Structures are given as C-alpha cells and as structure tokens.
C-alpha cells in the first residue's frame, strides 16, 4: 500500500487544495489524516467537505474537539479560543457534531497507528517533539509505525536506546520502529510557509516528506476578512 498522509489543515482552503492536487499526482492506495481539520483559518466548511469527500483514515484533533464542545476551551490560548468560537458559529450543526464524533487515535490497516498528539496520552493533547516524548509513545505503541500531528513540525523518530530524531525529507522506515510527523497543511511552524504532506510506501518502507507552495496571500486575506485575529494571517507568511 502507498499512503498519502496529511493533517493540521486548520481551515486553510488554499493550502488544502494545493495538497490535494499534489496527492492526486501520486499513485496512492489510501489516505491518512491526522486531524485538526479546523481552527485558525477562515474556510472550515469547504475544508470539511473536501476531507469528508476524500474519506481518509482519520483521527480528530484538539481543535476539532474544541469546536464540538468535547474539549474545554480553557485548554486553548486566547487566539485559538477566538478561532474555535468563530468556527463553531460558521459551521452547520451537523458538521460540528461530526467533528465531535472523531476519535483521536485510530488504525490504518493492522500496522499503522494514527494519533493526533501522542500515542501514550492522546487525550491530553501534548506535543511529541523531543526524543523523550517519542520514547513515551514507543512504550505504548503496539505496532512498528505511528503517524502523529499536532506540533506542525515535520520529524521522524526512530526507536532505540537512545530514541533518535531525524529531519530528512527521505526516510527509510524498513525494519525499524518509527513515529513520524509529516507537518501541517494549513499552518506550518518550521519556518517554511509551504503546505506539508507525506507519502509512505509500505512495500519499500520509504517515507517522503513533501512541501507545496500555495496562495498564502489569499488564505491570509480570508482570515482578515473574517475578522479572525490578525496574527493568524501574519504567521502563514512566516511558517511559524
Ligand atoms: Zn494543529
């Protein structure tokens, strides 16, 4: 199986369209989505329609649960909270309920674990960014491979003593235990404003991390027009 992997869309329609177009150019057997479809951006409705149409293996994120009222807004900083409240008003009740129905962990087939935040405490929505975070998740991982989202920073961690992070765009996962984050579609935070996604080939074990340019100006303009916090528009240009 060859999987396309994406997540942290965050209602960024321009970025999502660019990623979907790039995914369509790949020969794929399935799609994996790591959650946070909404929050921050100005087009939650169209983004949900696209993702639901794609019908990927899917887990929900903290923003999805926040909008649905399944996670307390005290979890979020004021800017994120404002965006969540705005999103809840912008979406039909059916879409809000659907977001609340998503689990935050799941499986794609028998070998690939999906979790929005961490494998070890998926309901706490902590970030998996250090080797120690990955170590905790490896202890709970029942297979050899997991994909996570949430941090918006692409990285692959290999199990071992010590757990080793790599930040390459071509990674060989064959015969190793790994936890990978392919980055964020709609709000990259690694200093690169281009939308991120990944392709994983189960036969070869190769994971490839991709970036695709999109109309950042338009996505930022949509955020300003919606009256969402200005910083959510500004940070798209910086990829921070
Ligand atoms: Zn996110």
PDB file of C-alpha atoms and ligand atoms in Angstrom:
ATOM      1  CA  UNK A   1       0.000   0.000   0.000  1.00  0.00           C
ATOM      2  CA  UNK A   2       1.086   3.527  -0.769  1.00  0.00           C
ATOM      3  CA  UNK A   3      -0.406   6.148   1.525  1.00  0.00           C
ATOM      4  CA  UNK A   4      -0.747   9.905   1.267  1.00  0.00           C
ATOM      5  CA  UNK A   5      -0.524  11.497   4.722  1.00  0.00           C
ATOM      6  CA  UNK A   6      -1.700  14.942   5.791  1.00  0.00           C
ATOM      7  CA  UNK A   7      -3.054  16.773   8.807  1.00  0.00           C
ATOM      8  CA  UNK A   8      -3.414  20.027  10.716  1.00  0.00           C
ATOM      9  CA  UNK A   9      -5.400  21.516   7.850  1.00  0.00           C
ATOM     10  CA  UNK A  10      -6.767  24.248  10.109  1.00  0.00           C
ATOM     11  CA  UNK A  11      -9.444  25.545   7.738  1.00  0.00           C
ATOM     12  CA  UNK A  12      -6.850  26.691   5.204  1.00  0.00           C
ATOM     13  CA  UNK A  13      -8.668  26.011   1.930  1.00  0.00           C
ATOM     14  CA  UNK A  14      -5.925  27.305  -0.350  1.00  0.00           C
ATOM     15  CA  UNK A  15      -3.313  25.074   1.293  1.00  0.00           C
ATOM     16  CA  UNK A  16      -5.629  22.054   1.328  1.00  0.00           C
ATOM     17  CA  UNK A  17      -6.436  22.412  -2.372  1.00  0.00           C
ATOM     18  CA  UNK A  18      -2.729  22.561  -3.209  1.00  0.00           C
ATOM     19  CA  UNK A  19      -2.025  19.444  -1.142  1.00  0.00           C
ATOM     20  CA  UNK A  20      -4.956  17.514  -2.635  1.00  0.00           C
ATOM     21  CA  UNK A  21      -3.753  18.395  -6.116  1.00  0.00           C
ATOM     22  CA  UNK A  22      -0.253  17.179  -5.261  1.00  0.00           C
ATOM     23  CA  UNK A  23      -1.647  13.974  -3.722  1.00  0.00           C
ATOM     24  CA  UNK A  24      -3.680  13.326  -6.848  1.00  0.00           C
ATOM     25  CA  UNK A  25      -0.439  13.315  -8.840  1.00  0.00           C
ATOM     26  CA  UNK A  26       0.853  10.392  -6.722  1.00  0.00           C
ATOM     27  CA  UNK A  27      -0.143   6.770  -7.249  1.00  0.00           C
ATOM     28  CA  UNK A  28      -1.819   6.179  -3.893  1.00  0.00           C
ATOM     29  CA  UNK A  29      -3.861   3.347  -2.425  1.00  0.00           C
ATOM     30  CA  UNK A  30      -5.110   5.247   0.612  1.00  0.00           C
ATOM     31  CA  UNK A  31      -5.045   8.467   2.608  1.00  0.00           C
ATOM     32  CA  UNK A  32      -4.250   9.080   6.275  1.00  0.00           C
ATOM     33  CA  UNK A  33      -5.357  12.271   8.021  1.00  0.00           C
ATOM     34  CA  UNK A  34      -4.023  13.283  11.437  1.00  0.00           C
ATOM     35  CA  UNK A  35      -6.755  15.698  12.488  1.00  0.00           C
ATOM     36  CA  UNK A  36      -7.212  19.381  13.318  1.00  0.00           C
ATOM     37  CA  UNK A  37      -9.248  19.956  10.197  1.00  0.00           C
ATOM     38  CA  UNK A  38     -10.486  23.265  11.596  1.00  0.00           C
ATOM     39  CA  UNK A  39      -9.390  26.161  13.796  1.00  0.00           C
ATOM     40  CA  UNK A  40      -7.255  29.231  12.887  1.00  0.00           C
ATOM     41  CA  UNK A  41      -8.301  29.555   9.233  1.00  0.00           C
ATOM     42  CA  UNK A  42     -11.350  31.096   7.560  1.00  0.00           C
ATOM     43  CA  UNK A  43     -12.787  28.214   5.491  1.00  0.00           C
ATOM     44  CA  UNK A  44     -13.821  25.398   7.808  1.00  0.00           C
ATOM     45  CA  UNK A  45     -16.908  24.391   5.796  1.00  0.00           C
ATOM     46  CA  UNK A  46     -15.211  23.825   2.414  1.00  0.00           C
ATOM     47  CA  UNK A  47     -12.241  22.109   4.110  1.00  0.00           C
ATOM     48  CA  UNK A  48     -14.543  19.662   5.878  1.00  0.00           C
ATOM     49  CA  UNK A  49     -16.369  18.947   2.633  1.00  0.00           C
ATOM     50  CA  UNK A  50     -13.109  18.161   0.842  1.00  0.00           C
ATOM     51  CA  UNK A  51     -11.765  15.912   3.586  1.00  0.00           C
ATOM     52  CA  UNK A  52     -15.058  14.056   4.000  1.00  0.00           C
ATOM     53  CA  UNK A  53     -15.171  13.513   0.252  1.00  0.00           C
ATOM     54  CA  UNK A  54     -11.590  12.155   0.298  1.00  0.00           C
ATOM     55  CA  UNK A  55     -12.680   9.754   3.072  1.00  0.00           C
ATOM     56  CA  UNK A  56      -9.218   9.111   4.560  1.00  0.00           C
ATOM     57  CA  UNK A  57      -8.355   7.047   7.602  1.00  0.00           C
ATOM     58  CA  UNK A  58      -8.972   9.884  10.006  1.00  0.00           C
ATOM     59  CA  UNK A  59      -8.454  10.933  13.610  1.00  0.00           C
ATOM     60  CA  UNK A  60      -9.696  14.164  15.162  1.00  0.00           C
ATOM     61  CA  UNK A  61      -7.586  16.808  16.879  1.00  0.00           C
ATOM     62  CA  UNK A  62      -7.922  19.150  19.816  1.00  0.00           C
ATOM     63  CA  UNK A  63      -9.345  21.938  17.628  1.00  0.00           C
ATOM     64  CA  UNK A  64     -11.940  19.565  16.166  1.00  0.00           C
ATOM     65  CA  UNK A  65     -12.958  18.541  19.678  1.00  0.00           C
ATOM     66  CA  UNK A  66     -12.837  22.146  20.905  1.00  0.00           C
ATOM     67  CA  UNK A  67     -15.296  23.256  18.214  1.00  0.00           C
ATOM     68  CA  UNK A  68     -17.578  20.325  19.056  1.00  0.00           C
ATOM     69  CA  UNK A  69     -17.516  21.131  22.770  1.00  0.00           C
ATOM     70  CA  UNK A  70     -15.774  17.847  23.563  1.00  0.00           C
ATOM     71  CA  UNK A  71     -12.656  19.631  24.912  1.00  0.00           C
ATOM     72  CA  UNK A  72     -12.789  22.596  27.292  1.00  0.00           C
ATOM     73  CA  UNK A  73     -11.830  25.943  25.777  1.00  0.00           C
ATOM     74  CA  UNK A  74      -9.636  26.559  28.845  1.00  0.00           C
ATOM     75  CA  UNK A  75      -7.171  24.235  27.093  1.00  0.00           C
ATOM     76  CA  UNK A  76      -6.583  26.839  24.370  1.00  0.00           C
ATOM     77  CA  UNK A  77      -4.773  30.186  24.287  1.00  0.00           C
ATOM     78  CA  UNK A  78      -6.974  33.249  23.649  1.00  0.00           C
ATOM     79  CA  UNK A  79      -6.241  33.415  19.910  1.00  0.00           C
ATOM     80  CA  UNK A  80      -7.024  29.729  19.373  1.00  0.00           C
ATOM     81  CA  UNK A  81     -10.140  30.075  21.534  1.00  0.00           C
ATOM     82  CA  UNK A  82     -11.404  33.001  19.456  1.00  0.00           C
ATOM     83  CA  UNK A  83     -10.914  30.969  16.278  1.00  0.00           C
ATOM     84  CA  UNK A  84     -12.689  27.946  17.754  1.00  0.00           C
ATOM     85  CA  UNK A  85     -15.693  30.018  18.809  1.00  0.00           C
ATOM     86  CA  UNK A  86     -15.788  31.663  15.360  1.00  0.00           C
ATOM     87  CA  UNK A  87     -15.579  28.220  13.674  1.00  0.00           C
ATOM     88  CA  UNK A  88     -18.427  26.837  15.761  1.00  0.00           C
ATOM     89  CA  UNK A  89     -20.675  29.665  14.528  1.00  0.00           C
ATOM     90  CA  UNK A  90     -19.502  29.282  10.937  1.00  0.00           C
ATOM     91  CA  UNK A  91     -20.306  25.563  10.640  1.00  0.00           C
ATOM     92  CA  UNK A  92     -23.681  23.841  10.372  1.00  0.00           C
ATOM     93  CA  UNK A  93     -24.654  21.869  13.478  1.00  0.00           C
ATOM     94  CA  UNK A  94     -24.245  18.587  11.586  1.00  0.00           C
ATOM     95  CA  UNK A  95     -20.604  19.367  10.792  1.00  0.00           C
ATOM     96  CA  UNK A  96     -19.905  20.365  14.411  1.00  0.00           C
ATOM     97  CA  UNK A  97     -21.405  17.096  15.622  1.00  0.00           C
ATOM     98  CA  UNK A  98     -19.363  15.155  13.059  1.00  0.00           C
ATOM     99  CA  UNK A  99     -16.143  16.762  14.360  1.00  0.00           C
ATOM    100  CA  UNK A 100     -17.114  15.667  17.852  1.00  0.00           C
ATOM    101  CA  UNK A 101     -17.612  12.102  16.655  1.00  0.00           C
ATOM    102  CA  UNK A 102     -13.974  11.680  15.609  1.00  0.00           C
ATOM    103  CA  UNK A 103     -11.636   9.587  17.751  1.00  0.00           C
ATOM    104  CA  UNK A 104      -8.186  10.991  18.488  1.00  0.00           C
ATOM    105  CA  UNK A 105      -6.438   7.672  17.814  1.00  0.00           C
ATOM    106  CA  UNK A 106      -7.031   5.033  15.195  1.00  0.00           C
ATOM    107  CA  UNK A 107      -5.522   2.414  12.927  1.00  0.00           C
ATOM    108  CA  UNK A 108      -4.925   2.294   9.197  1.00  0.00           C
ATOM    109  CA  UNK A 109      -4.892  -1.401   8.456  1.00  0.00           C
ATOM    110  CA  UNK A 110      -3.197  -3.650  11.003  1.00  0.00           C
ATOM    111  CA  UNK A 111       0.208  -1.988  11.216  1.00  0.00           C
ATOM    112  CA  UNK A 112      -0.152   1.783  11.218  1.00  0.00           C
ATOM    113  CA  UNK A 113      -1.273   3.672  14.325  1.00  0.00           C
ATOM    114  CA  UNK A 114      -2.654   7.193  13.941  1.00  0.00           C
ATOM    115  CA  UNK A 115      -2.786   9.732  16.775  1.00  0.00           C
ATOM    116  CA  UNK A 116      -3.288  13.471  16.611  1.00  0.00           C
ATOM    117  CA  UNK A 117      -0.968  14.317  19.515  1.00  0.00           C
ATOM    118  CA  UNK A 118       0.822  11.406  21.198  1.00  0.00           C
ATOM    119  CA  UNK A 119       0.367   7.650  21.283  1.00  0.00           C
ATOM    120  CA  UNK A 120       0.829   7.468  25.072  1.00  0.00           C
ATOM    121  CA  UNK A 121      -1.687  10.123  26.189  1.00  0.00           C
ATOM    122  CA  UNK A 122      -3.775  11.020  23.147  1.00  0.00           C
ATOM    123  CA  UNK A 123      -6.496  12.752  25.183  1.00  0.00           C
ATOM    124  CA  UNK A 124      -4.081  15.199  26.832  1.00  0.00           C
ATOM    125  CA  UNK A 125      -3.009  16.761  23.514  1.00  0.00           C
ATOM    126  CA  UNK A 126       0.624  17.183  24.476  1.00  0.00           C
ATOM    127  CA  UNK A 127       3.260  17.705  21.799  1.00  0.00           C
ATOM    128  CA  UNK A 128       5.506  14.929  20.580  1.00  0.00           C
ATOM    129  CA  UNK A 129       8.657  16.918  19.773  1.00  0.00           C
ATOM    130  CA  UNK A 130      11.522  15.570  21.900  1.00  0.00           C
ATOM    131  CA  UNK A 131      13.125  12.118  21.898  1.00  0.00           C
ATOM    132  CA  UNK A 132      11.700  11.648  25.401  1.00  0.00           C
ATOM    133  CA  UNK A 133       8.152  12.363  24.167  1.00  0.00           C
ATOM    134  CA  UNK A 134       8.728   9.801  21.425  1.00  0.00           C
ATOM    135  CA  UNK A 135      10.186   7.324  23.935  1.00  0.00           C
ATOM    136  CA  UNK A 136       6.966   7.517  25.982  1.00  0.00           C
ATOM    137  CA  UNK A 137       4.905   6.915  22.861  1.00  0.00           C
ATOM    138  CA  UNK A 138       7.084   3.986  21.708  1.00  0.00           C
ATOM    139  CA  UNK A 139       6.395   2.287  25.041  1.00  0.00           C
ATOM    140  CA  UNK A 140       2.668   2.388  24.265  1.00  0.00           C
ATOM    141  CA  UNK A 141       2.908   1.690  20.553  1.00  0.00           C
ATOM    142  CA  UNK A 142       1.706  -1.845  19.792  1.00  0.00           C
ATOM    143  CA  UNK A 143       2.974  -1.876  16.173  1.00  0.00           C
ATOM    144  CA  UNK A 144       6.143  -0.659  14.440  1.00  0.00           C
ATOM    145  CA  UNK A 145       4.781   2.567  12.997  1.00  0.00           C
ATOM    146  CA  UNK A 146       2.721   5.558  14.068  1.00  0.00           C
ATOM    147  CA  UNK A 147       1.926   8.855  12.438  1.00  0.00           C
ATOM    148  CA  UNK A 148       1.143  11.869  14.604  1.00  0.00           C
ATOM    149  CA  UNK A 149       0.296  15.531  14.023  1.00  0.00           C
ATOM    150  CA  UNK A 150      -0.286  18.456  16.408  1.00  0.00           C
ATOM    151  CA  UNK A 151       3.210  20.026  16.572  1.00  0.00           C
ATOM    152  CA  UNK A 152       3.106  21.180  12.916  1.00  0.00           C
ATOM    153  CA  UNK A 153       6.831  20.334  12.693  1.00  0.00           C
ATOM    154  CA  UNK A 154       7.941  17.508  10.381  1.00  0.00           C
ATOM    155  CA  UNK A 155      10.141  14.932  12.134  1.00  0.00           C
ATOM    156  CA  UNK A 156      10.700  11.190  12.286  1.00  0.00           C
ATOM    157  CA  UNK A 157      11.741   9.433  15.490  1.00  0.00           C
ATOM    158  CA  UNK A 158      13.381   6.020  15.460  1.00  0.00           C
ATOM    159  CA  UNK A 159      13.028   3.705  18.448  1.00  0.00           C
ATOM    160  CA  UNK A 160      16.217   2.572  20.151  1.00  0.00           C
ATOM    161  CA  UNK A 161      18.486   3.442  23.001  1.00  0.00           C
ATOM    162  CA  UNK A 162      18.511   6.398  22.607  1.00  0.00           C
ATOM    163  CA  UNK A 163      15.446   7.330  20.550  1.00  0.00           C
ATOM    164  CA  UNK A 164      16.760   9.264  17.551  1.00  0.00           C
ATOM    165  CA  UNK A 165      15.039  12.116  15.705  1.00  0.00           C
ATOM    166  CA  UNK A 166      15.752  12.750  12.025  1.00  0.00           C
ATOM    167  CA  UNK A 167      14.615  15.714   9.979  1.00  0.00           C
ATOM    168  CA  UNK A 168      15.341  14.403   6.492  1.00  0.00           C
ATOM    169  CA  UNK A 169      12.725  14.557   3.746  1.00  0.00           C
ATOM    170  CA  UNK A 170      13.507  10.992   2.576  1.00  0.00           C
ATOM    171  CA  UNK A 171      13.401   8.454   5.394  1.00  0.00           C
ATOM    172  CA  UNK A 172      13.822   4.683   5.251  1.00  0.00           C
ATOM    173  CA  UNK A 173      11.476   3.099   7.802  1.00  0.00           C
ATOM    174  CA  UNK A 174      12.030  -0.508   6.667  1.00  0.00           C
ATOM    175  CA  UNK A 175      12.732  -2.856   9.565  1.00  0.00           C
ATOM    176  CA  UNK A 176      12.661  -0.087  12.171  1.00  0.00           C
ATOM    177  CA  UNK A 177      10.133   1.206  14.683  1.00  0.00           C
ATOM    178  CA  UNK A 178       9.254   4.779  13.884  1.00  0.00           C
ATOM    179  CA  UNK A 179       6.920   7.614  14.785  1.00  0.00           C
ATOM    180  CA  UNK A 180       6.617  10.299  12.126  1.00  0.00           C
ATOM    181  CA  UNK A 181       5.019  13.706  11.766  1.00  0.00           C
ATOM    182  CA  UNK A 182       4.709  14.908   8.173  1.00  0.00           C
ATOM    183  CA  UNK A 183       3.986  18.536   9.170  1.00  0.00           C
ATOM    184  CA  UNK A 184       0.961  20.769   8.721  1.00  0.00           C
ATOM    185  CA  UNK A 185      -1.130  21.556   5.662  1.00  0.00           C
ATOM    186  CA  UNK A 186      -2.633  24.791   6.893  1.00  0.00           C
ATOM    187  CA  UNK A 187      -0.266  26.376   9.396  1.00  0.00           C
ATOM    188  CA  UNK A 188       3.366  25.179   9.077  1.00  0.00           C
ATOM    189  CA  UNK A 189       5.567  26.090  12.051  1.00  0.00           C
ATOM    190  CA  UNK A 190       9.027  25.009  10.920  1.00  0.00           C
ATOM    191  CA  UNK A 191       9.895  28.266   9.197  1.00  0.00           C
ATOM    192  CA  UNK A 192       8.777  27.045   5.784  1.00  0.00           C
ATOM    193  CA  UNK A 193       5.396  28.543   4.779  1.00  0.00           C
ATOM    194  CA  UNK A 194       4.697  25.876   2.140  1.00  0.00           C
ATOM    195  CA  UNK A 195       1.998  23.304   2.899  1.00  0.00           C
ATOM    196  CA  UNK A 196       3.301  19.924   4.115  1.00  0.00           C
ATOM    197  CA  UNK A 197       2.252  16.344   3.422  1.00  0.00           C
ATOM    198  CA  UNK A 198       3.877  12.930   3.179  1.00  0.00           C
ATOM    199  CA  UNK A 199       3.851   9.771   1.105  1.00  0.00           C
ATOM    200  CA  UNK A 200       4.595   6.409   2.697  1.00  0.00           C
ATOM    201  CA  UNK A 201       5.224   3.288   0.639  1.00  0.00           C
ATOM    202  CA  UNK A 202       4.588   0.203   2.748  1.00  0.00           C
ATOM    203  CA  UNK A 203       6.451  -2.112   0.348  1.00  0.00           C
ATOM    204  CA  UNK A 204       9.713  -0.167   0.242  1.00  0.00           C
ATOM    205  CA  UNK A 205       9.419   1.358   3.719  1.00  0.00           C
ATOM    206  CA  UNK A 206      10.175   4.768   2.271  1.00  0.00           C
ATOM    207  CA  UNK A 207       8.597   7.899   3.751  1.00  0.00           C
ATOM    208  CA  UNK A 208       8.891  11.067   1.677  1.00  0.00           C
ATOM    209  CA  UNK A 209       8.027  14.479   3.102  1.00  0.00           C
ATOM    210  CA  UNK A 210       6.757  16.977   0.560  1.00  0.00           C
ATOM    211  CA  UNK A 211       6.130  20.732   0.542  1.00  0.00           C
ATOM    212  CA  UNK A 212       3.912  22.565  -1.871  1.00  0.00           C
ATOM    213  CA  UNK A 213       3.531  26.300  -2.414  1.00  0.00           C
ATOM    214  CA  UNK A 214       0.023  27.723  -2.218  1.00  0.00           C
ATOM    215  CA  UNK A 215      -1.704  31.095  -2.295  1.00  0.00           C
ATOM    216  CA  UNK A 216      -0.687  32.270   1.195  1.00  0.00           C
ATOM    217  CA  UNK A 217      -1.788  35.823   0.397  1.00  0.00           C
ATOM    218  CA  UNK A 218      -5.335  34.674  -0.303  1.00  0.00           C
ATOM    219  CA  UNK A 219      -5.541  32.473   2.814  1.00  0.00           C
ATOM    220  CA  UNK A 220      -4.294  35.399   4.927  1.00  0.00           C
ATOM    221  CA  UNK A 221      -6.772  37.794   3.299  1.00  0.00           C
ATOM    222  CA  UNK A 222      -9.620  35.385   4.067  1.00  0.00           C
ATOM    223  CA  UNK A 223      -8.589  35.343   7.746  1.00  0.00           C
ATOM    224  CA  UNK A 224      -8.513  39.174   7.918  1.00  0.00           C
ATOM    225  CA  UNK A 225     -11.860  39.462   6.120  1.00  0.00           C
ATOM    226  CA  UNK A 226     -13.423  37.018   8.582  1.00  0.00           C
ATOM    227  CA  UNK A 227     -12.323  39.239  11.477  1.00  0.00           C
ATOM    228  CA  UNK A 228     -10.191  36.489  12.976  1.00  0.00           C
ATOM    229  CA  UNK A 229      -7.085  37.556  14.961  1.00  0.00           C
ATOM    230  CA  UNK A 230      -4.569  39.283  12.669  1.00  0.00           C
ATOM    231  CA  UNK A 231      -1.687  37.142  13.930  1.00  0.00           C
ATOM    232  CA  UNK A 232      -3.303  34.075  12.338  1.00  0.00           C
ATOM    233  CA  UNK A 233      -2.904  35.750   8.942  1.00  0.00           C
ATOM    234  CA  UNK A 234       0.608  37.084   9.598  1.00  0.00           C
ATOM    235  CA  UNK A 235       2.078  33.779  10.751  1.00  0.00           C
ATOM    236  CA  UNK A 236       1.136  31.989   7.500  1.00  0.00           C
ATOM    237  CA  UNK A 237       3.712  34.096   5.652  1.00  0.00           C
ATOM    238  CA  UNK A 238       6.391  33.170   8.169  1.00  0.00           C
ATOM    239  CA  UNK A 239       5.562  29.489   8.529  1.00  0.00           C
ATOM    240  CA  UNK A 240       5.700  29.999  12.305  1.00  0.00           C
TER     241      UNK A 240
HETATM  242 ZN1  LIG B   1      -2.936  21.655  14.821  1.00  0.00          ZN
END
